[in-house]
Structure formats: structure tokens, C-alpha cells
Coordinates of C-alpha atoms and ligand atoms in Angstrom, one line a residue:
X1 CA -11.7 -17.8 31.0
X2 CA -10.7 -16.8 27.3
X3 CA -7.7 -17.7 26.3
X4 CA -4.4 -15.5 26.3
X5 CA -2.2 -15.2 23.3
X6 CA 0.5 -12.7 23.7
X7 CA 3.6 -11.3 21.4
X8 CA 4.6 -8.9 19.2
X9 CA 1.8 -7.6 16.6
X10 CA 2.5 -10.0 13.9
X11 CA 2.5 -12.7 16.5
X12 CA -1.3 -11.2 17.1
X13 CA -2.2 -11.1 13.5
X14 CA -0.9 -14.3 12.7
X15 CA -2.7 -15.9 15.8
X16 CA -6.4 -14.3 14.0
X17 CA -5.2 -15.5 10.4
X18 CA -4.9 -18.8 11.7
X19 CA -8.3 -19.1 13.1
X20 CA -9.7 -17.9 9.9
X21 CA -7.9 -20.8 8.1
X22 CA -4.9 -18.6 6.6
X23 CA -2.2 -21.0 5.8
X24 CA 0.0 -18.6 4.4
X25 CA 1.6 -15.3 3.2
X26 CA 2.1 -13.7 -0.5
X27 CA 4.6 -10.6 0.1
X28 CA 7.4 -8.7 -0.9
X29 CA 10.0 -7.6 1.2
X30 CA 9.7 -4.0 3.7
X31 CA 11.0 -3.0 6.7
X32 CA 7.3 -2.1 8.0
X33 CA 6.3 -5.6 7.9
X34 CA 9.3 -7.5 9.3
X35 CA 7.0 -8.6 12.8
X36 CA 4.7 -10.2 10.0
X37 CA 7.5 -12.5 9.0
X38 CA 9.3 -12.9 12.1
X39 CA 5.9 -14.4 13.5
X40 CA 5.5 -16.4 10.3
X41 CA 9.0 -17.5 10.5
X42 CA 8.9 -18.6 14.1
X43 CA 5.8 -20.4 13.7
X44 CA 6.1 -22.0 10.5
X45 CA 4.2 -20.3 8.6
X46 CA 4.9 -20.6 4.7
X47 CA 5.6 -17.4 3.0
X48 CA 6.1 -16.6 -0.5
X49 CA 7.4 -13.8 -2.4
X50 CA 7.3 -12.3 -5.5
X51 CA 9.2 -9.3 -7.9
X52 CA 6.1 -7.1 -7.7
X53 CA 3.0 -6.0 -5.0
X54 CA -0.1 -7.2 -7.7
X55 CA 1.4 -10.6 -8.4
X56 CA 1.2 -11.5 -4.2
X57 CA -2.7 -9.8 -4.2
X58 CA -3.2 -11.5 -7.2
X59 CA -1.8 -14.8 -5.7
X60 CA -3.6 -14.2 -2.6
X61 CA -6.7 -13.7 -4.6
X62 CA -6.3 -17.3 -6.8
X63 CA -6.4 -19.0 -3.2
X64 CA -9.7 -17.3 -2.2
X65 CA -11.2 -18.1 -5.1
X66 CA -9.7 -21.7 -5.9
X67 CA -10.4 -23.0 -1.9
X68 CA -13.0 -20.8 -1.1
X69 CA -11.5 -19.4 2.1
X70 CA -8.9 -15.9 2.9
X71 CA -6.0 -14.8 0.8
X72 CA -3.3 -13.0 2.7
X73 CA -1.2 -10.4 1.4
X74 CA 1.8 -8.5 3.3
X75 CA 2.5 -5.5 1.4
X76 CA 5.3 -2.9 3.0
X77 CA 3.8 0.6 3.9
X78 CA 3.2 4.0 0.1
X79 CA 4.0 2.0 -2.5
X80 CA 3.8 -1.2 -1.3
X81 CA 0.4 -0.9 -0.9
X82 CA -0.4 1.4 -3.9
X83 CA 0.8 -1.8 -6.4
X84 CA -1.8 -3.7 -4.9
X85 CA -4.4 -2.1 -5.8
X86 CA -5.2 -3.4 -9.4
X87 CA -5.6 -6.9 -7.8
X88 CA -7.5 -5.3 -4.5
X89 CA -10.3 -3.9 -7.0
X90 CA -9.3 -8.1 -9.6
X91 CA -11.0 -9.0 -6.2
X92 CA -13.4 -6.5 -5.2
X93 CA -15.3 -7.4 -8.5
X94 CA -14.7 -11.1 -8.2
X95 CA -16.0 -11.5 -5.1
X96 CA -12.5 -13.1 -3.5
X97 CA -12.1 -12.7 -0.2
X98 CA -8.1 -11.7 0.0
X99 CA -7.0 -9.8 3.0
X100 CA -4.6 -7.0 2.9
X101 CA -2.1 -6.4 5.5
X102 CA -0.4 -2.9 5.4
X103 CA 2.3 -1.4 6.7
X104 CA 2.3 2.0 7.4
X105 CA 4.7 5.0 8.5
X106 CA 4.7 5.0 11.9
X107 CA 1.5 7.1 13.9
X108 CA 3.4 9.1 17.0
X109 CA 5.0 11.3 14.1
X110 CA 2.7 11.4 11.4
X111 CA 2.9 14.2 9.5
X112 CA 6.4 15.0 9.8
X113 CA 7.4 12.9 6.6
X114 CA 8.5 9.7 7.6
X115 CA 9.2 7.4 4.7
X116 CA 6.4 6.1 2.6
X117 CA 3.5 7.8 3.9
X118 CA 0.2 7.8 3.0
X119 CA -3.0 7.3 4.6
X120 CA -3.4 4.0 2.4
X121 CA -8.0 3.9 3.8
X122 CA -9.3 6.6 1.9
X123 CA -7.3 4.9 -1.8
X124 CA -8.7 1.3 -1.2
X125 CA -12.0 2.2 0.5
X126 CA -13.6 2.1 -2.4
X127 CA -12.5 -1.7 -3.9
X128 CA -12.6 -3.3 0.1
X129 CA -15.2 -4.2 2.0
X130 CA -13.5 -2.8 4.8
X131 CA -10.4 -0.9 4.8
X132 CA -9.1 0.7 8.3
X133 CA -5.9 1.7 10.9
X134 CA -5.7 -0.4 13.5
X135 CA -4.9 1.8 16.5
X136 CA -3.4 -0.6 18.9
X137 CA -1.5 -3.9 19.5
X138 CA -4.0 -4.9 21.7
X139 CA -6.9 -4.5 18.4
X140 CA -5.2 -7.0 16.1
X141 CA -7.2 -9.6 16.6
X142 CA -10.5 -8.1 17.0
X143 CA -9.5 -6.7 13.9
X144 CA -8.3 -9.0 11.7
X145 CA -11.9 -10.6 12.7
X146 CA -13.8 -8.2 11.4
X147 CA -11.4 -7.4 8.3
X148 CA -12.1 -11.2 7.6
X149 CA -15.7 -11.5 9.0
X150 CA -16.6 -9.2 6.3
X151 CA -14.7 -10.8 3.7
X152 CA -16.8 -13.9 3.9
X153 CA -19.6 -12.3 4.2
X154 CA -21.9 -12.3 1.5
X155 CA -21.1 -11.2 -1.1
X156 CA -17.7 -11.3 -0.7
X157 CA -14.8 -9.4 -1.5
X158 CA -11.9 -8.3 -0.1
X159 CA -10.7 -6.3 3.0
X160 CA -7.9 -3.7 4.2
X161 CA -6.1 -3.4 7.9
X162 CA -3.0 -1.4 7.9
X163 CA -0.6 -1.5 10.7
X164 CA 1.4 1.3 11.8
X165 CA 5.1 0.8 12.5
X166 CA 4.6 0.8 16.4
X167 CA 1.6 -1.1 16.5
X168 CA 2.8 -4.2 14.8
X169 CA 6.1 -3.4 16.9
X170 CA 4.6 -3.5 20.2
X171 CA 4.3 -6.4 22.6
X172 CA 1.0 -7.0 24.2
X173 CA -0.9 -10.0 26.0
X174 CA -5.0 -10.3 24.8
X175 CA -7.8 -12.6 24.4
X176 CA -7.5 -15.3 21.4
X177 CA -9.6 -14.9 18.9
X178 CA -13.2 -17.1 19.0
X179 CA -14.3 -19.2 16.6
X180 CA -14.8 -17.6 13.3
X181 CA -19.1 -16.8 12.7
X182 CA -19.9 -15.5 9.2
X183 CA -23.5 -14.5 8.5
X184 CA -25.4 -16.0 6.4
X185 CA -28.0 -13.9 4.2
X186 CA -31.6 -15.3 4.5
X187 CA -33.4 -14.9 1.0
X188 CA -37.1 -13.5 1.2
X189 CA -39.7 -17.3 0.3
X190 CA -41.7 -15.4 -1.4
X191 CA -39.5 -14.2 -3.8
X192 CA -37.8 -17.3 -4.0
X193 CA -41.1 -19.6 -4.4
X194 CA -42.0 -16.6 -7.1
X195 CA -38.4 -17.5 -9.3
X196 CA -39.4 -21.1 -9.0
X197 CA -43.1 -21.3 -10.4
X198 CA -41.9 -18.9 -13.4
X199 CA -38.7 -21.4 -13.9
X200 CA -40.9 -24.7 -13.3
X201 CA -44.1 -22.9 -16.0
X202 CA -41.6 -21.2 -18.9
X203 CA -41.7 -22.8 -22.0
X204 CA -38.1 -22.5 -23.0
X205 CA -35.7 -21.3 -19.5
X206 CA -32.3 -21.3 -19.3
X207 CA -29.8 -20.9 -16.3
X208 CA -26.5 -19.1 -16.4
X209 CA -24.4 -19.8 -13.6
X210 CA -21.7 -18.0 -12.3
X211 CA -18.8 -17.4 -9.9
X212 CA -21.0 -17.1 -6.9
X213 CA -21.9 -20.1 -7.2
X214 CA -18.6 -21.6 -6.3
X215 CA -17.4 -18.8 -4.5
X216 CA -20.7 -19.4 -1.9
X217 CA -19.8 -23.8 -2.2
X218 CA -23.6 -23.8 -3.8
X219 CA -22.4 -26.5 -6.9
X220 CA -24.1 -29.6 -5.9
X221 CA -27.2 -27.4 -5.0
X222 CA -27.2 -25.4 -8.3
X223 CA -27.1 -29.7 -10.0
X224 CA -29.7 -30.1 -8.3
X225 CA -32.3 -27.5 -9.0
X226 CA -31.5 -27.8 -13.1
X227 CA -32.1 -31.8 -12.5
X228 CA -35.3 -31.0 -10.8
X229 CA -36.9 -28.4 -13.3
X230 CA -34.8 -29.9 -16.4
X231 CA -33.5 -26.7 -17.1
X232 CA -29.9 -26.2 -19.4
X233 CA -27.7 -24.8 -18.0
X234 CA -25.0 -22.3 -19.3
X235 CA -22.1 -20.8 -16.9
X236 CA -19.3 -17.8 -17.1
X237 CA -16.0 -17.1 -14.7
X238 CA -15.6 -19.8 -12.0
X239 CA -18.5 -21.5 -12.5
X240 CA -18.0 -23.0 -15.6
X241 CA -17.4 -27.0 -14.9
X242 CA -20.5 -26.8 -12.3
X243 CA -22.1 -29.5 -14.6
X244 CA -19.6 -31.6 -16.2
X245 CA -18.7 -31.2 -19.7
X246 CA -21.1 -34.8 -20.7
X247 CA -24.2 -33.9 -18.7
X248 CA -27.4 -33.6 -20.3
X249 CA -28.1 -30.3 -18.8
X250 CA -24.4 -29.2 -19.2
X251 CA -24.5 -26.5 -22.9
X252 CA -21.5 -24.0 -23.8
X253 CA -21.6 -23.6 -27.0
X254 CA -25.8 -23.0 -27.9
X255 CA -25.5 -19.5 -26.2
X256 CA -26.9 -17.5 -28.6
X257 CA -29.7 -19.5 -29.7
X258 CA -30.2 -20.1 -25.7
X259 CA -30.6 -16.4 -25.0
X260 CA -32.5 -15.3 -28.5
X261 CA -35.2 -17.6 -27.8
X262 CA -35.3 -18.1 -24.4
X263 CA -38.5 -17.2 -22.2
X264 CA -37.1 -17.2 -18.9
X265 CA -33.8 -16.7 -18.0
X266 CA -32.3 -17.5 -15.0
X267 CA -29.2 -15.4 -14.0
X268 CA -27.5 -17.3 -11.3
X269 CA -24.8 -15.4 -8.8
X270 CA -22.9 -13.3 -11.6
X271 CA -24.2 -10.1 -12.7
X272 CA -26.6 -8.4 -15.5
X273 CA -23.0 -6.9 -17.2
X274 CA -21.7 -6.6 -20.1
X275 CA -20.5 -10.2 -19.7
X276 CA -24.3 -10.6 -20.5
X277 CA -25.1 -8.8 -22.9
X278 CA -26.3 -6.4 -19.7
X279 CA -29.1 -8.6 -18.7
X280 CA -30.6 -7.9 -21.5
X281 CA -32.5 -11.0 -23.9
X282 CA -34.9 -10.5 -25.8
X283 CA -38.4 -10.7 -24.8
X284 CA -37.3 -13.3 -22.1
X285 CA -38.3 -12.5 -19.0
X286 CA -35.0 -11.9 -16.3
X287 CA -34.8 -14.3 -12.6
X288 CA -32.0 -13.1 -10.9
X289 CA -30.6 -14.8 -8.0
X290 CA -27.8 -13.0 -6.4
X291 CA -25.7 -14.1 -3.0
X292 CA -26.9 -10.2 -1.6
X293 CA -29.5 -7.7 -1.9
X294 CA -26.7 -5.6 -2.9
X295 CA -25.8 -7.7 -5.9
X296 CA -29.4 -6.8 -7.5
X297 CA -29.6 -4.8 -10.9
X298 CA -30.3 -1.2 -10.8
X299 CA -30.0 -1.2 -14.7
X300 CA -31.7 -3.5 -15.9
X301 CA -35.6 -4.5 -14.8
X302 CA -36.5 -8.3 -13.7
X303 CA -39.1 -10.3 -12.9
X304 CA -38.4 -10.9 -9.4
X305 CA -34.0 -11.4 -8.0
X306 CA -34.5 -13.5 -4.8
X307 CA -31.0 -12.5 -2.4
X308 CA -29.8 -14.6 0.1
X309 CA -27.2 -17.7 0.7
X310 CA -27.6 -19.6 -3.5
X311 CA -27.3 -23.2 -1.2
X312 CA -30.5 -22.5 0.8
X313 CA -32.6 -20.7 -2.9
X314 CA -30.7 -23.5 -5.0
X315 CA -32.6 -26.5 -2.8
X316 CA -36.1 -24.3 -2.5
X317 CA -35.6 -24.4 -6.4
X318 CA -34.9 -28.0 -6.8
X319 CA -37.4 -28.7 -3.9
X320 CA -40.6 -26.5 -5.8
X321 CA -43.5 -28.7 -6.3
X322 CA -45.8 -27.0 -8.0
X323 CA -46.8 -26.9 -11.7
X324 CA -43.5 -27.9 -14.7
X325 CA -44.0 -27.8 -18.0
X326 CA -42.0 -30.2 -20.2
X327 CA -38.3 -28.6 -21.3
X328 CA -37.2 -31.7 -23.7
X329 CA -38.0 -30.7 -26.8
X330 CA -36.1 -27.0 -25.7
X331 CA -33.5 -29.2 -24.8
X332 CA -33.3 -31.4 -27.4
X333 CA -33.4 -28.3 -29.9
X334 CA -30.5 -27.0 -28.7
X335 CA -28.2 -30.2 -28.3
X336 CA -28.7 -29.7 -32.1
X337 CA -27.5 -26.5 -31.7
X338 CA -24.1 -28.2 -29.2
X339 CA -23.4 -30.6 -31.2
X340 CA -22.9 -28.0 -34.5
X341 CA -21.2 -25.3 -32.5
X342 CA -18.7 -28.5 -31.4
X343 CA -18.2 -29.6 -34.8
X344 CA -16.9 -26.4 -35.9
X345 CA -14.9 -26.0 -32.9
X346 CA -13.3 -29.3 -33.3
X347 CA -11.9 -28.8 -37.1
X348 CA -11.1 -25.3 -35.6
X349 CA -8.6 -27.2 -33.0
X350 CA -7.8 -29.6 -34.9
X351 CA -6.4 -26.8 -38.2
X352 CA -3.3 -27.3 -40.0
X353 CA -2.3 -23.8 -40.6
X354 CA 1.2 -22.2 -41.1
X355 CA 1.4 -19.8 -38.8
X356 CA -0.3 -21.4 -36.3
X357 CA -3.6 -20.1 -35.3
X358 CA -4.7 -20.1 -31.2
X359 CA -7.1 -22.6 -31.8
X360 CA -4.5 -25.9 -32.6
X361 CA -2.5 -25.1 -29.6
X362 CA -6.0 -26.0 -27.5
X363 CA -6.8 -28.7 -29.4
X364 CA -2.7 -29.9 -28.6
X365 CA -3.5 -28.4 -25.2
X366 CA -7.1 -30.7 -24.6
X367 CA -4.8 -33.6 -25.4
X368 CA -2.5 -33.0 -22.0
X369 CA -4.7 -31.3 -19.7
X370 CA -6.5 -33.9 -16.9
X371 CA -9.5 -32.8 -15.8
X372 CA -8.2 -31.2 -12.7
X373 CA -5.5 -29.3 -14.2
X374 CA -6.1 -25.1 -13.2
X375 CA -6.5 -23.0 -16.5
X376 CA -5.5 -19.4 -16.2
X377 CA -6.2 -17.4 -18.7
X378 CA -4.0 -13.6 -18.7
X379 CA -4.0 -11.4 -22.1
X380 CA -6.2 -10.5 -24.9
X381 CA -7.5 -12.5 -28.2
X382 CA -5.5 -15.3 -27.1
X383 CA -7.7 -16.4 -23.7
X384 CA -11.5 -15.2 -25.5
X385 CA -10.1 -18.6 -27.3
X386 CA -9.1 -20.3 -24.2
X387 CA -12.4 -19.3 -22.5
X388 CA -13.8 -20.7 -25.9
X389 CA -11.8 -23.8 -27.0
X390 CA -11.1 -25.2 -23.9
X391 CA -14.1 -26.8 -21.3
X392 CA -13.3 -27.1 -17.4
X393 CA -14.2 -31.0 -16.2
X394 CA -14.4 -30.0 -12.8
X395 CA -15.4 -26.6 -11.5
X396 CA -13.3 -24.3 -10.1
X397 CA -10.3 -24.9 -12.0
X398 CA -10.6 -22.2 -14.0
X399 CA -9.5 -19.1 -13.3
X400 CA -10.0 -15.4 -15.1
X401 CA -9.6 -12.1 -14.9
X402 CA -12.8 -11.2 -14.0
X403 CA -15.4 -7.9 -14.9
X404 CA -12.3 -5.8 -14.0
X405 CA -10.0 -7.4 -16.8
X406 CA -7.1 -6.1 -15.6
X407 CA -4.3 -7.9 -17.7
X408 CA -1.2 -9.0 -15.3
X409 CA -2.7 -11.9 -13.4
X410 CA -0.7 -14.9 -14.8
X411 CA 1.7 -15.5 -12.5
X412 CA 0.5 -14.2 -9.3
X413 CA -3.2 -16.5 -10.3
X414 CA -0.4 -19.4 -11.4
X415 CA 1.8 -19.0 -7.2
X416 CA -1.7 -19.4 -5.5
X417 CA -3.1 -22.3 -7.8
X418 CA 0.4 -24.1 -7.7
X419 CA 0.1 -23.5 -3.9
X420 CA -2.9 -25.1 -3.4
X421 CA -2.6 -27.8 -5.2
X422 CA 1.6 -29.1 -5.3
X423 CA 0.5 -32.4 -7.4
X424 CA -2.0 -30.5 -10.1
X425 CA -1.2 -29.5 -13.7
X426 CA -1.3 -24.9 -13.5
X427 CA -1.6 -23.6 -17.1
X428 CA -1.2 -20.0 -17.5
X429 CA -2.4 -19.3 -21.4
X430 CA -0.5 -16.0 -21.8
X431 CA -0.5 -13.3 -24.4
X432 CA 3.0 -11.8 -25.3
X433 CA 1.6 -8.7 -24.8
X434 CA 0.1 -10.0 -21.2
X435 CA 3.4 -11.4 -20.4
X436 CA 5.1 -8.4 -19.6
X437 CA 3.0 -7.3 -16.3
X438 CA 4.2 -10.7 -14.6
X439 CA 6.8 -12.8 -16.2
X440 CA 9.7 -11.5 -14.0
X441 CA 7.8 -13.6 -11.4
X442 CA 9.1 -16.7 -13.1
X443 CA 12.0 -15.7 -11.1
X444 CA 10.0 -15.6 -7.2
X445 CA 7.8 -19.6 -9.3
X446 CA 11.9 -21.2 -9.7
X447 CA 13.9 -19.9 -6.8
X448 CA 10.6 -21.3 -4.7
X449 CA 10.3 -24.5 -6.5
X450 CA 6.5 -23.8 -7.7
X451 CA 6.8 -25.3 -11.1
X452 CA 4.2 -24.6 -13.9
X453 CA 3.6 -24.0 -17.5
X454 CA 3.0 -21.3 -19.3
X455 CA 1.6 -21.2 -22.9
X456 CA 2.5 -18.0 -24.9
X457 CA 0.3 -17.0 -27.5
X458 CA 2.6 -14.6 -29.2
X459 CA 1.5 -12.8 -32.4
X460 CA 4.1 -10.3 -31.9
X461 CA 1.2 -7.1 -30.6
X462 CA -2.0 -6.7 -28.5
X463 CA -4.2 -8.1 -30.4
X464 CA -6.9 -7.4 -28.8
X465 CA -6.6 -3.9 -29.2
X466 CA -5.1 -3.5 -32.8
X467 CA -7.5 -5.7 -34.7
X468 CA -9.9 -3.4 -33.5
X469 CA -8.5 0.2 -34.6
X470 CA -8.1 -1.3 -37.6
X471 CA -11.3 -1.4 -37.8
X472 CA -12.2 2.0 -36.5
X473 CA -9.6 3.9 -37.6
X474 CA -7.8 2.2 -40.8
X475 CA -4.9 2.3 -38.7
X476 CA -3.6 1.5 -35.4
X477 CA -0.8 2.5 -32.9
X478 CA 0.5 1.4 -30.1
X479 CA -1.0 -2.0 -30.8
X480 CA 2.4 -3.5 -32.4
X481 CA 5.2 -5.1 -30.3
X482 CA 8.8 -7.7 -31.5
X483 CA 7.8 -9.9 -33.6
X484 CA 8.8 -14.1 -32.8
X485 CA 10.4 -12.6 -29.6
X486 CA 12.3 -16.1 -27.5
X487 CA 9.6 -15.1 -24.2
X488 CA 11.4 -18.9 -22.9
X489 CA 15.0 -17.8 -23.1
X490 CA 13.0 -14.5 -20.4
X491 CA 11.9 -17.7 -18.0
X492 CA 15.0 -20.0 -18.7
X493 CA 17.3 -16.4 -17.8
X494 CA 15.6 -16.3 -14.7
X495 CA 15.7 -20.6 -13.8
X496 CA 13.5 -22.2 -15.3
X497 CA 12.7 -23.4 -19.1
X498 CA 11.2 -23.2 -22.0
X499 CA 11.3 -23.7 -26.0
X500 CA 9.2 -21.5 -29.3
X501 CA 7.0 -23.6 -31.0
X502 CA 7.0 -22.7 -34.6
X503 CA 4.7 -26.1 -36.7
X504 CA 1.8 -27.1 -35.1
X505 CA 3.2 -30.7 -35.3
X506 CA 5.0 -29.8 -32.7
X507 CA 3.5 -28.3 -30.5
X508 CA 1.7 -31.9 -28.3
X509 CA 5.6 -32.7 -27.9
X510 CA 6.3 -28.9 -26.2
X511 CA 3.6 -29.1 -23.9
X512 CA 4.6 -33.0 -22.5
X513 CA 7.5 -31.8 -22.2
X514 CA 6.4 -29.1 -20.4
X515 CA 4.4 -30.7 -18.0
X516 CA 7.0 -33.2 -17.8
X517 CA 10.2 -30.7 -16.6
X518 CA 9.3 -29.9 -12.4
X519 CA 10.1 -26.2 -13.4
X520 CA 8.5 -23.2 -14.6
X521 CA 8.9 -23.8 -18.2
X522 CA 7.0 -21.5 -20.8
X523 CA 6.2 -22.4 -24.4
X524 CA 6.3 -19.6 -26.8
X525 CA 4.3 -20.6 -29.8
X526 CA 4.6 -17.9 -32.6
X527 CA 0.8 -17.6 -33.7
X528 CA -0.9 -16.0 -36.6
X529 CA -1.0 -12.0 -36.2
X530 CA -3.4 -11.5 -39.0
X531 CA -6.2 -13.7 -37.1
X532 CA -8.5 -11.7 -35.0
X533 CA -11.1 -13.4 -31.9
X534 CA -14.6 -13.2 -33.6
X535 CA -16.6 -10.6 -31.7
X536 CA -20.2 -10.6 -33.0
X537 CA -21.3 -9.4 -30.0
X538 CA -20.8 -8.8 -26.5
X539 CA -21.9 -12.3 -25.5
X540 CA -18.0 -12.8 -26.6
Ligands
TPP1 C1 -4.4 -3.9 -17.1 C2 -4.2 -4.1 -18.3 N1 -3.7 -2.6 -19.5 C3 -4.7 -2.3 -20.3 C4 -5.6 -3.2 -21.2 C5 -6.2 -3.2 -21.6 N2 -6.0 -4.4 -23.0 C6 -7.3 -5.7 -23.1 S1 -6.5 -7.0 -24.1 C7 -5.1 -6.5 -24.1 C8 -4.1 -6.5 -25.2 C9 -3.9 -7.7 -24.9 O1 -2.3 -8.8 -25.8 P1 -1.7 -9.7 -25.2 O2 -2.1 -10.1 -24.2 O3 -0.2 -9.8 -26.6 O4 -3.3 -10.4 -26.2 P2 -3.6 -10.9 -27.8 O5 -4.8 -10.0 -27.4 O6 -2.3 -10.9 -28.6 O7 -4.3 -12.0 -27.6 C10 -5.1 -4.7 -24.0 C11 -3.9 -4.1 -24.3 C12 -5.8 -4.0 -19.8 N3 -7.2 -5.0 -20.3 N4 -5.1 -4.4 -18.9
MG2 MG1 -0.6 -11.0 -28.2

């Protein structure tokens, strides 16, 4: 006989969540969701709270991205849920298995004008894989299981459930949920063989690997495939660091020559979107390897597009036994371009200038970051530089907002990262504009003893908007911030610490102090507002 669980809706939800490996919730208080808090409080399930609901969803997303298991945000009815929609949308674009549990005005008097009465489901349906209202207390475990199964099935993504007040507060005695069963998407073996043949026989093949390779736990299989077929690998998103920086097939700087000259480009686990020039690589044939048929590109013609579990597909590529072209000359040529790019970067990262240029900040940061440090980008130009100058040494350590490009992920992602890794360096690279979205959560981090380092590239402008607007119109509006502001003092006022840096020689010691501080610490670096990230193409 199935084991029974008994309790109010909060107890039932938590029992189901635990079965799927959820170990904490991120939330901002509201009476509609009290039973979820009660269940957590009684059973020692950690609750982390924030100052804006979007930080709760971003924190849950960081947990989902870093740990490849569901992240949970609990949001109160109405504005709690609507404040979380940018977070849900980011999770949707990033294939992050986030579950948002929302409170909901009582069903029994729906339409009478209860506080915060709104039907959330139509609002969140377009940006979730599963969205439903739970109509009875006894249905809670089954609905949580359905939502999490959808979230964890490739192509992964967020799910949403809302729980009417009386459904969550009532008690029931129901069967405990069984062990999770996540379906594996089987690729078509013909297509996989076709892809393997194309790559093995190409003269100048390139692999670009993205977030789903990490999310699908296929990093080792990617490496095996690249090594077996001898193909240079570029990465983006959570794929960064998939091959360690010193690996003979790991490339970052030679992207332009690689994509201009390649005859076959395999894009694995990432969409053919603006980050990849929409999948047009000159004369190259494109192999698009995706984790589910829904992810095949509709806007560009591909040579072949195997869809299914990336571990299975990449293992098949590694085991391909047909004819292979020799790629060593191609790899050597790219290595020369890579080395030249690295030398240029090293020069920029060491350059003295007054005011400081962002490149120098990353030069100093690289000296103090441990190989397993988690770095988080939240901003415009300052984060483009982070993407260029920081080289994650391990996969699953770089968090960017992804193709939805939502500013404001910073401190939410930092909270999720700190909860995931209590002892690693966690470092947010933040624009001064981006700081406005989440800096208040320095209070949440300080109060809950979650130290992180925040490095603000403070150019006094919305740089990524001001420079293009100047170039386009010869003037700019709505692109200025107050120059020289002391964002470090904001964090000090909220229970953390920090300092302002104006000279490049002061950067190193300031960063050392920041990582040793044991409290949220903001290093406010005044940078050159005239410096603009060079954007000559949408491959940036
Ligand atoms: C929520 C949201 N609002 C607006 C934008 C548009 N946007 C993209 S980058 C950017 C400027 C960011 O400025 P800052 O954080 O100071 O970084 P900087 O470019 O100055 O280095 C803006 C406004 C966005 N991506 N997301
Ligand atoms: Mg700025």
C-alpha cells in the first residue's frame, strides 16, 4: 500500500517537492502562502526571503541552473506573482527548471472582489511549460509532480501552480508521491549518423556548445565527442568552461575566423539566435543538435538537426566509426588566431588608465578568482567585457541572464549561488544601471548571512544605450545616471560593507578585502564613461 501523507496544503506540497530534490524556498512574505511557510518551519526546510519577488525567482533560477534540479520560488497572490514574471520568462528562455508556487484568492468567493484576486494562469502560460490552478487539497502532490516533471523534461523550463486560499489552508490525507520519472527524449539514429558523418568528414568543422549541454548533464560526452572527432569547441551561456581553458580544442577568441572559414558548424544545445548571427555562418553547413524537437530552428535551413537527449547524441558522435578527415592544420591555424586574441586581451587587461577601463578590472579580478568561483553578469557593456575577459575554468560557474537579457538578475542569482555553494567565491559583475534593480537585496543577503562580492562598473551611464543612441542620433536621452555615486555606501547602510576605487593600483587590494569580508561587499569602481564596448557585429 502506498505511504500516506497527512497535513494542510503546505505540508502536502512540501512532501512532493522534497521527492523531486527541492531543498529550499525563496520567497517574499504574503498571507496567501503561510501554510507553505508553516510546513517549512515545522520541518526545518530552509526559507530565504528577499525584497522584491523577481529576486526570489532569479535565486530559484540560479539554483536550477547551477544544480540542474528544480529551484522553488513561493510568491504571494496577485502582485507577488506578477512581480515574478520577468524571472519566469528568463527561466523559460534559459530552459531552467524553476517552479513558482503562487498564492491565489479564495475560489469559493471568486468574482466577489477578494484582495489580490486575479487569474495568474493566463498571464504566465506563455512563459511556462505547465501552468495550472490546483482545485482541491488532495490534488496538490499530484499537481506538483506534474509541474516538476514538465519542468525537468527536455527541453526544460519553468512551471507554475497557484493554490486558492482554501485549497492551501485545508487538510487532507493523501498517498505520498512516487519516485520522479523524467522521460528521456530518444533521437532519430539516422539523423545522428548523418550529423556524425558530416562532422567527421568536414575539412574545417567547428562546434559551438551552449547551456543545454550543461543543463542536460552532457559535458563529459561533449568533450568525448570533440576529442574523438578532433573539432575545435566554442561555448556560450552555461556551456562556458565545458572544456577547460588549456584544453587543445578549447577556443574563445578565434570565433570570427572559425565561423568565417568553417565548412560545417555544429551548434549544440543552444538556439540559432542573435548571439550566433541567427545561424548564418557564410558557406558553412549547419548541424543543429537540440535536446527536443521543439528546439529545431524554423528560420534557417540546417543540414541535419538531431533532437533528443544530448548525452545519447554526443556519445554516438564520439563512437562514430566512419571515415575522418584530418583537422590538425585547421586547429593549428585557429590556435594561432586564438593566441593572438589572447595577447591582445592580456594587454588590455594590464593597461593603466585614468579613469579605469573595465578591461583592467577583469585583469585584476582574474588574479584573485579561484577556479571554482561563480561569476554572475548583470549589466550592459560592463558584462559584455566580463564575457570577453573572464574565462570560466569549470562549467556551471558562469551565470549570465541569457537571451532574454533581463537586467536585475544580480543579487537574486548571487543568493541562489551562495546557497548552492556556501564556501566558494561568488562574484557579481554589475553595471551601475543594473544595480538599481536588485541592490536592496544586499539587505536580504546581509541579514541571512549570505556574503557575496559585488563589483560595480560605475560609468555613471546606461552605457549600452547611451553610446548606440549617440551613434544613431548624435544625442542621447534617458541614458544618464549620477556620476561617481557611492553604491558601496548603499550596501554599508544595508548591513554589508564596501569601498570606492578610483585608481587601478587600488583594485587588487580592494578585491582581496572584498573576498575576505564575510559580509556582502560592494567594490564600486569608477570607470571611464567614454569607453564603449566595441560592437561590430551581433556575434558579440
Ligand atoms: C529589465 C531591462 N530593462 C532595460 C534593458 C535595456 N538595457 C540593456 S543594457 C542597458 C544598460 C545597462 O547599463 P549598466 O548596467 O549601467 O551597464 P553599462 O552598459 O553602463 O556597463 C539597458 C538599459 C534590459 N536589458 N533589461
Ligand atoms: Mg553603467
